[in-house]
Short mmCIF file of C-alpha atoms in Angstrom, two decimals:
data_model
loop_
_atom_site.label_atom_id
_atom_site.label_comp_id
_atom_site.label_asym_id
_atom_site.label_seq_id
_atom_site.Cartn_x
_atom_site.Cartn_y
_atom_site.Cartn_z
CA MET A 2 2.13 -11.06 21.88
CA GLU A 3 2.55 -7.55 20.52
CA PRO A 4 3.25 -4.83 23.11
CA LYS A 5 0.37 -2.53 23.97
CA PRO A 6 0.12 0.60 21.79
CA HIS A 7 1.29 3.92 23.21
CA PHE A 8 -1.49 5.84 21.43
CA ASN A 9 0.93 8.50 20.24
CA PHE A 10 3.59 9.15 17.59
CA ILE A 11 5.70 6.22 18.85
CA ASP A 12 3.22 3.77 17.30
CA VAL A 13 3.55 5.44 13.89
CA LEU A 14 7.33 5.78 14.28
CA ARG A 15 7.66 2.01 14.12
CA ALA A 16 5.60 1.66 10.92
CA PRO A 17 8.61 0.99 8.62
CA ALA A 18 9.67 -1.93 10.83
CA ARG A 19 6.09 -3.22 11.10
CA ALA A 20 5.64 -3.09 7.31
CA LEU A 21 8.87 -4.98 6.68
CA SER A 22 7.14 -8.35 6.64
CA ALA A 23 6.71 -10.74 3.76
CA LYS A 24 2.92 -10.90 4.00
CA GLN A 25 2.43 -7.12 4.04
CA ILE A 26 4.80 -6.57 1.13
CA LEU A 27 3.14 -9.46 -0.72
CA CYS A 28 -0.36 -8.02 -0.24
CA MET A 29 0.62 -4.52 -1.31
CA THR A 30 2.69 -5.74 -4.26
CA LEU A 31 -0.12 -7.97 -5.51
CA PHE A 32 -2.69 -5.18 -5.48
CA LEU A 33 -0.14 -2.79 -6.98
CA ILE A 34 0.36 -5.14 -9.93
CA VAL A 35 -3.42 -5.52 -10.27
CA ALA A 36 -3.79 -1.73 -10.27
CA LEU A 37 -1.15 -1.39 -12.99
CA ALA A 38 -2.76 -4.16 -15.07
CA VAL A 39 -6.22 -2.54 -14.81
CA TYR A 40 -4.80 0.87 -15.64
CA ASP A 41 -2.89 -0.43 -18.67
CA LEU A 42 -5.93 -2.32 -19.95
CA PHE A 43 -8.23 0.69 -19.83
CA VAL A 44 -5.60 3.05 -21.21
CA TYR A 45 -5.13 0.95 -24.34
CA ILE A 46 -8.88 0.42 -24.66
CA ALA A 47 -9.18 4.22 -24.56
CA PHE A 48 -6.55 4.50 -27.31
CA ALA A 49 -8.54 1.96 -29.37
CA VAL A 50 -11.78 3.89 -28.81
CA ASP A 51 -9.95 7.04 -29.87
CA GLY A 52 -9.00 5.33 -33.15
CA GLN A 53 -5.24 5.35 -32.56
CA PRO A 54 -3.13 2.39 -33.76
CA LEU A 55 -2.14 0.28 -30.76
CA GLY A 56 1.20 -0.90 -32.19
CA PRO A 57 2.93 2.50 -32.35
CA VAL A 58 1.20 3.59 -29.14
CA PHE A 59 2.50 0.56 -27.24
CA SER A 60 5.98 1.13 -28.66
CA ALA A 61 5.86 4.66 -27.30
CA TYR A 62 4.33 3.99 -23.86
CA GLY A 63 4.91 0.29 -23.11
CA PHE A 64 3.46 -1.03 -19.85
CA PHE A 65 3.93 2.27 -18.02
CA PRO A 66 1.76 4.86 -19.82
CA PHE A 67 2.01 7.52 -17.13
CA VAL A 68 3.40 10.43 -19.15
CA ALA A 69 1.21 13.01 -20.89
CA ILE A 70 -1.68 11.21 -22.58
CA ALA A 71 -4.09 12.98 -24.92
CA PHE A 72 -7.32 11.71 -26.41
CA GLY A 73 -9.48 13.38 -29.01
CA SER A 74 -12.71 11.62 -28.05
CA VAL A 75 -14.89 12.19 -25.00
CA TRP A 76 -15.62 8.47 -24.77
CA ALA A 77 -11.91 7.73 -24.72
CA TRP A 78 -11.53 10.07 -21.76
CA VAL A 79 -14.45 8.32 -20.05
CA VAL A 80 -12.81 4.91 -20.51
CA PHE A 81 -9.52 6.32 -19.25
CA GLY A 82 -11.24 7.83 -16.20
CA VAL A 83 -12.95 4.54 -15.34
CA GLY A 84 -9.62 2.73 -15.55
CA ALA A 85 -7.88 5.30 -13.35
CA VAL A 86 -10.62 5.05 -10.71
CA LEU A 87 -10.52 1.23 -10.69
CA ALA A 88 -6.72 1.32 -10.39
CA VAL A 89 -7.00 3.62 -7.36
CA PHE A 90 -9.53 1.25 -5.80
CA ALA A 91 -7.10 -1.64 -6.34
CA LEU A 92 -4.45 0.33 -4.45
CA MET A 93 -6.98 1.06 -1.69
CA LEU A 94 -7.63 -2.66 -1.36
CA GLY A 95 -3.89 -3.13 -0.88
CA PHE A 96 -3.91 -0.43 1.81
CA PHE A 97 -6.88 -2.19 3.39
CA ALA A 98 -5.12 -5.57 3.47
CA VAL A 99 -1.98 -4.13 5.07
CA ALA A 100 -4.06 -2.13 7.55
CA ALA A 101 -6.05 -5.25 8.47
CA ILE A 102 -2.83 -7.15 9.24
CA ASN A 103 -1.64 -4.34 11.53
CA ILE A 104 -4.98 -3.89 13.28
CA GLU A 105 -5.36 -7.61 13.88
CA ALA A 106 -1.84 -7.65 15.32
CA VAL A 107 -2.83 -4.92 17.76
CA ARG A 108 -5.89 -6.98 18.71
CA GLY A 109 -3.61 -9.88 19.54
CA ASN A 110 -3.83 -11.90 16.32
CA ARG A 111 -0.34 -11.82 14.83
CA PHE A 112 -1.05 -14.80 12.60
CA LEU A 113 -3.40 -13.28 10.05
CA SER A 114 -2.06 -14.65 6.78
CA ALA A 115 -1.66 -12.79 3.52
CA ALA A 116 -4.37 -14.94 1.93
CA GLN A 117 -6.82 -14.08 4.72
CA ALA A 118 -6.01 -10.38 4.43
CA ILE A 119 -6.50 -10.44 0.66
CA ARG A 120 -9.84 -12.23 0.97
CA PHE A 121 -10.91 -9.81 3.68
CA ALA A 122 -10.03 -6.86 1.45
CA ILE A 123 -11.99 -8.28 -1.46
CA ARG A 124 -15.03 -8.86 0.78
CA ARG A 125 -14.89 -5.25 1.95
CA PHE A 126 -14.59 -3.82 -1.58
CA THR A 127 -18.28 -2.92 -1.46
CA GLN A 128 -17.78 -0.94 1.74
CA LEU A 129 -14.92 1.09 0.25
CA PHE A 130 -16.74 1.61 -3.03
CA LEU A 131 -20.03 2.69 -1.45
CA SER A 132 -18.21 5.02 0.95
CA GLU A 133 -16.48 6.83 -1.86
CA LEU A 134 -19.61 6.76 -4.02
CA ALA A 135 -21.70 8.31 -1.24
CA ILE A 136 -19.30 11.25 -0.97
CA VAL A 137 -19.26 11.72 -4.75
CA LEU A 138 -23.06 11.60 -4.96
CA PHE A 139 -23.38 14.15 -2.18
CA VAL A 140 -21.06 16.58 -3.98
CA ALA A 141 -22.90 15.88 -7.25
CA PHE A 142 -26.19 16.71 -5.52
CA ILE A 143 -24.76 20.07 -4.40
CA VAL A 144 -23.63 20.75 -7.96
CA LEU A 145 -27.12 19.91 -9.20
CA LEU A 146 -28.67 22.40 -6.75
CA PHE A 147 -26.29 25.12 -7.90
CA PHE A 148 -27.09 24.21 -11.51
CA LEU A 149 -30.79 24.70 -10.81
CA LEU A 150 -29.98 27.99 -9.12
CA GLY A 151 -28.15 29.01 -12.28
CA VAL A 152 -31.23 28.16 -14.32
CA VAL A 153 -33.40 30.25 -12.01
CA SER A 154 -30.93 33.15 -12.26
CA ARG A 155 -31.74 33.39 -15.98
CA LEU A 156 -35.16 34.76 -15.11
CA PRO A 157 -35.42 38.43 -16.14
CA TYR A 158 -35.31 41.00 -13.33
CA VAL A 159 -35.75 38.47 -10.49
CA GLY A 160 -32.97 35.95 -11.30
CA GLU A 161 -29.91 38.11 -10.66
CA TRP A 162 -31.44 39.58 -7.51
CA LEU A 163 -32.23 36.12 -6.14
CA TYR A 164 -28.68 34.90 -6.83
CA THR A 165 -27.17 37.97 -5.17
CA ILE A 166 -29.40 37.82 -2.08
CA LEU A 167 -28.59 34.14 -1.51
CA PHE A 168 -24.88 34.52 -2.37
CA VAL A 169 -23.51 34.49 1.20
CA ILE A 170 -26.27 32.66 3.07
CA PRO A 171 -26.65 29.86 2.27
CA ASN A 172 -24.81 29.50 -1.07
CA PHE A 173 -21.32 30.53 0.02
CA ILE A 174 -21.53 28.42 3.20
CA ILE A 175 -22.71 25.39 1.21
CA ALA A 176 -19.95 25.92 -1.36
CA LEU A 177 -17.32 26.21 1.40
CA PHE A 178 -18.60 23.03 3.01
CA SER A 179 -18.56 21.28 -0.36
CA VAL A 180 -14.98 22.30 -1.07
CA PHE A 181 -13.97 20.91 2.31
CA ILE A 182 -15.71 17.62 1.49
CA VAL A 183 -13.86 17.40 -1.83
CA PHE A 184 -10.59 18.08 -0.02
CA VAL A 185 -11.26 15.33 2.52
CA PHE A 186 -12.37 13.04 -0.31
CA THR A 187 -8.87 13.16 -1.79
CA LEU A 188 -7.45 12.16 1.60
CA THR A 189 -9.78 9.19 2.02
CA ILE A 190 -7.58 7.22 -0.38
CA LEU A 191 -5.07 6.93 2.46
CA LEU A 192 -7.24 6.95 5.59
CA LEU A 193 -10.49 5.23 4.60
CA PRO A 194 -8.93 1.75 4.12
CA ALA A 195 -7.50 1.85 7.66
CA VAL A 196 -10.84 3.01 9.09
CA ALA A 197 -12.75 0.33 7.18
CA ALA A 198 -10.28 -2.37 8.28
CA ALA A 199 -10.86 -1.41 11.93
CA GLU A 200 -14.65 -1.31 11.50
CA ARG A 201 -16.04 -4.65 12.62
CA HIS A 202 -19.34 -4.82 10.74
CA GLY A 203 -18.55 -3.41 7.29
CA GLU A 204 -20.93 -0.46 7.63
CA THR A 205 -20.49 2.26 5.02
CA PHE A 206 -21.84 5.15 7.10
CA THR A 207 -19.60 4.31 10.06
CA ALA A 208 -16.52 4.26 7.84
CA ILE A 209 -17.41 7.69 6.37
CA LEU A 210 -18.23 9.14 9.79
CA GLU A 211 -14.98 7.94 11.39
CA THR A 212 -12.90 9.12 8.44
CA PHE A 213 -14.29 12.65 8.57
CA SER A 214 -14.24 12.67 12.37
CA THR A 215 -10.54 11.77 12.44
CA ILE A 216 -9.53 14.46 9.96
CA ILE A 217 -11.78 17.16 11.46
CA ARG A 218 -11.00 16.54 15.14
CA GLN A 219 -7.33 15.59 14.84
CA PRO A 220 -6.12 17.30 11.65
CA PHE A 221 -2.61 18.23 12.79
CA ARG A 222 -1.81 14.87 14.37
CA TRP A 223 -3.10 13.01 11.32
CA ALA A 224 -1.20 15.31 8.96
CA GLY A 225 1.97 14.84 11.02
CA TYR A 226 1.60 11.06 11.04
CA THR A 227 0.97 11.03 7.29
CA LEU A 228 3.87 13.35 6.48
CA TYR A 229 6.24 11.22 8.53
CA SER A 230 5.00 8.05 6.85
CA LEU A 231 5.61 9.50 3.39
CA LEU A 232 9.14 10.60 4.28
CA ALA A 233 9.94 7.31 6.00
CA ALA A 234 8.48 5.36 3.09
CA LYS A 235 10.80 7.07 0.62
CA VAL A 236 13.95 6.69 2.72
CA CYS A 237 13.28 3.12 3.87
CA SER A 238 12.20 1.98 0.40
CA PHE A 239 15.50 3.29 -0.98
CA ILE A 240 17.37 1.17 1.57
CA TYR A 241 15.25 -1.81 0.57
CA ALA A 242 15.86 -1.01 -3.12
CA TYR A 243 19.61 -0.96 -2.51
CA PHE A 244 19.50 -4.41 -0.91
CA CYS A 245 17.31 -5.69 -3.77
CA TYR A 246 19.87 -4.37 -6.26
CA ARG A 247 22.74 -6.03 -4.41
CA ALA A 248 20.75 -9.25 -4.05
CA VAL A 249 20.14 -9.47 -7.81
CA GLN A 250 23.78 -8.61 -8.41
CA PHE A 251 24.99 -11.28 -5.97
CA LEU A 252 22.60 -13.88 -7.39
CA THR A 253 23.71 -13.19 -10.95
CA TRP A 254 27.40 -13.26 -10.04
CA SER A 255 27.24 -16.46 -8.01
CA VAL A 256 25.16 -18.32 -10.62
CA SER A 257 27.49 -17.08 -13.38
CA LEU A 258 30.33 -18.93 -11.67
CA GLY A 259 28.72 -22.15 -12.79
CA GLY A 260 26.49 -21.02 -15.65
CA GLY A 261 28.90 -18.76 -17.49
CA THR A 262 28.41 -15.31 -18.97
CA LYS A 263 25.05 -16.21 -20.52
CA ILE A 264 23.40 -15.74 -17.13
CA GLU A 265 24.55 -12.14 -16.94
CA ARG A 266 23.50 -11.58 -20.57
CA LEU A 267 20.07 -13.01 -19.75
CA VAL A 268 19.58 -10.60 -16.84
CA LYS A 269 20.72 -7.65 -18.95
CA ALA A 270 18.42 -8.74 -21.80
CA GLY A 271 15.48 -8.90 -19.40
CA LEU A 272 16.34 -5.49 -18.03
CA GLY A 273 16.45 -4.17 -21.59
CA HIS A 274 12.71 -4.77 -21.94
CA LEU A 275 11.94 -2.54 -18.96
CA PRO A 276 11.81 1.29 -18.90
CA VAL A 277 14.92 1.58 -16.77
CA ARG A 278 15.56 5.18 -17.87
CA SER A 279 12.12 6.41 -16.77
CA ASP A 280 11.73 9.00 -14.04
CA ILE A 281 9.91 6.64 -11.68
CA VAL A 282 12.77 4.11 -11.79
CA HIS A 283 15.31 6.87 -11.23
CA GLU A 284 13.44 8.18 -8.18
CA VAL A 285 12.96 4.73 -6.67
CA PHE A 286 16.70 4.04 -6.81
CA ASN A 287 17.56 7.57 -5.67
CA PHE A 288 17.77 8.41 -1.96
CA PHE A 289 15.45 11.41 -2.05
CA PRO A 290 14.14 13.84 -4.68
CA GLY A 291 16.67 16.62 -5.16
CA VAL A 292 19.48 14.61 -3.59
CA ASP A 293 21.80 13.08 -6.19
CA PHE A 294 22.67 9.90 -4.31
CA GLY A 295 21.51 6.50 -5.40
CA VAL A 296 22.04 3.36 -7.44
CA SER A 297 22.66 3.46 -11.19
CA LEU A 298 21.30 0.70 -13.39
CA ALA A 299 23.27 1.90 -16.42
CA PRO A 300 25.96 -0.85 -16.16
CA TRP A 301 23.21 -3.44 -16.57
CA MET A 302 21.65 -1.87 -19.63
CA ARG A 303 21.54 -3.88 -22.84
CA LEU A 304 19.26 -4.10 -25.84
CA GLY A 305 16.38 -6.47 -25.21
CA SER A 306 16.58 -9.90 -26.72
CA LYS A 307 13.77 -11.44 -28.77
CA ALA A 308 14.08 -14.75 -26.92
CA ALA A 309 11.00 -15.75 -24.93
CA VAL A 310 13.06 -16.38 -21.80
CA SER A 311 14.24 -12.75 -21.80
CA TYR A 312 10.63 -11.59 -21.52
CA LEU A 313 10.08 -13.95 -18.60
CA MET A 314 13.23 -12.57 -16.98
CA ALA A 315 11.89 -9.05 -17.54
CA PHE A 316 8.72 -10.02 -15.67
CA MET A 317 10.73 -11.46 -12.79
CA LEU A 318 12.80 -8.29 -12.52
CA PHE A 319 9.60 -6.25 -12.66
CA VAL A 320 8.20 -8.24 -9.71
CA VAL A 321 11.36 -7.48 -7.73
CA PHE A 322 10.95 -3.79 -8.60
CA ALA A 323 7.26 -3.93 -7.67
CA THR A 324 8.14 -5.20 -4.19
CA ILE A 325 10.11 -2.00 -3.64
CA LEU A 326 7.04 0.10 -4.39
CA GLY A 327 4.97 -2.42 -2.45
CA TYR A 328 7.11 -1.91 0.64
CA MET A 329 6.93 1.86 0.20
CA LEU A 330 3.13 1.81 0.08
CA ALA A 331 2.95 -0.79 2.87
CA ILE A 332 4.77 1.66 5.17
CA VAL A 333 2.15 4.31 4.42
CA ALA A 334 -0.71 1.85 4.99
CA ALA A 335 0.79 0.53 8.23
CA ALA A 336 1.30 4.09 9.48
CA GLN A 337 -2.30 4.96 8.68
CA ALA A 338 -3.53 1.91 10.60
CA ARG A 339 -1.31 2.56 13.62
CA GLY A 340 -2.09 6.26 13.51
CA TYR A 341 -5.83 5.65 13.35
CA ILE A 342 -5.63 3.36 16.39
CA ALA A 343 -3.90 6.16 18.30
CA LEU A 344 -6.26 8.88 17.06
CA ARG A 345 -9.35 6.81 17.79
CA TYR A 346 -8.20 6.50 21.39
CA ILE A 347 -7.25 10.19 21.65
CA LYS A 348 -10.54 11.51 20.29
CA ASP A 349 -13.01 8.88 21.55
CA LYS A 350 -11.14 6.97 24.29
CA HIS A 351 -11.90 3.83 22.32
CA ASN A 352 -9.16 1.21 22.60
CA ILE A 353 -9.08 -0.96 19.48
CA ALA A 354 -6.42 -3.12 21.13
CA GLU A 355 -9.03 -4.36 23.59
CA GLU A 356 -11.36 -5.58 20.85
CA ASP A 357 -11.60 -9.24 19.96
CA SER A 358 -9.97 -10.43 16.76
CA LEU A 359 -12.21 -10.86 13.72
CA PHE A 360 -10.36 -14.00 12.66
CA PHE A 361 -9.11 -15.74 15.79
CA LYS A 362 -10.76 -16.94 18.96
CA GLU A 363 -8.92 -18.47 21.84
CA GLU A 364 -9.91 -22.03 22.59
CA HIS A 365 -12.09 -22.49 25.62
CA VAL A 366 -10.17 -23.98 28.50
CA ASN A 367 -12.00 -25.47 31.45
CA PRO A 368 -10.93 -23.96 34.77
CA GLU A 369 -8.70 -26.04 36.96
CA VAL A 370 -10.50 -28.17 39.55
CA GLU A 371 -9.05 -27.68 42.98
CA VAL A 372 -8.94 -30.88 44.99
CA GLU A 373 -9.11 -30.24 48.71
CA SER A 374 -7.74 -32.61 51.33
CA SER A 375 -10.50 -34.96 52.40
CA GLU A 376 -10.98 -38.36 53.77
CA ASN A 377 -11.46 -41.12 51.27
CA SER A 378 -14.23 -43.61 51.40
CA SER A 379 -12.20 -45.95 53.61
CA GLY A 380 -11.80 -43.24 56.22
CA LEU A 381 -8.06 -42.68 55.50
CA SER A 382 -6.92 -39.06 55.18
CA VAL A 383 -5.49 -37.84 51.90
CA ASN A 384 -2.24 -35.89 52.45
#
């Protein structure tokens, strides 16, 4: 049984330890790989729509096309935008799965499996999508109203006067409110999955309401929790990355004792297919941005082999690397879930820990029957 939450920073402080579980890292890593696959697919479709040859483009970007990308076609940008949005939603599903595991643990169900969490996240995709879509449509409606106002302002004599008279009230107030909504919309990527995972009925409006309520009523606490989670995620993921590096090194060395030097050459060949010199790899294996302290992969660098097994080894090494990012993001998701539980209690006095689990029900046990001393049918007393 998990200890009762403190409903303060202590709950968030333990997020790195809570996230260091196989099922949470598995869930986040899986959705991270899905997000990367979706992003890559749409990026190269966008290059094809733009009329650029895929061979040279792939040679330049590989599987990590995150550097400056330029398209000459509007439709290519549209395809790229759709892919980026779907990739973000895949990450949000990972956040949701990790948050669900933490929230169910607080409710008393510590045995929610990774498969159950993944299925739960997929079922709630509609809730996340409609929540974000509702916010986007609301902002789009405001833009449409201002567009119509711009059309009216073209009227001779009256148009400019009408725009000026309505500039402060209500236009400026509406614009200020809209900017705030857009600002909160960017934060929903982190908080909305935790709110939706705690919501029992999958209601879109409730998820939006609780997300905005948390940020509006407890902005400093939520910002503090989030800032701590980001810092802890970077530091703790570096420690995890160091142990992953040493684990691969130990595995290669010990197997080479029996398999010879070809094992080490195989690992180096697989690593040669990966963008080891990229900035993201450097930062993952570095303690903190701006601090030159970390692990160097340079001794393992070698030109990639054309053998099929070297590509499979590259994929295996990529999965190991993905678990590092998966753990990093799992810390953030766990902190958001634990922080939301605390903030929900602080602002509404609602204790999520007292709710019943969505996936587990205790078996009904008949109450014990108390047998009192009585005389049996033969008249003898029962001691």
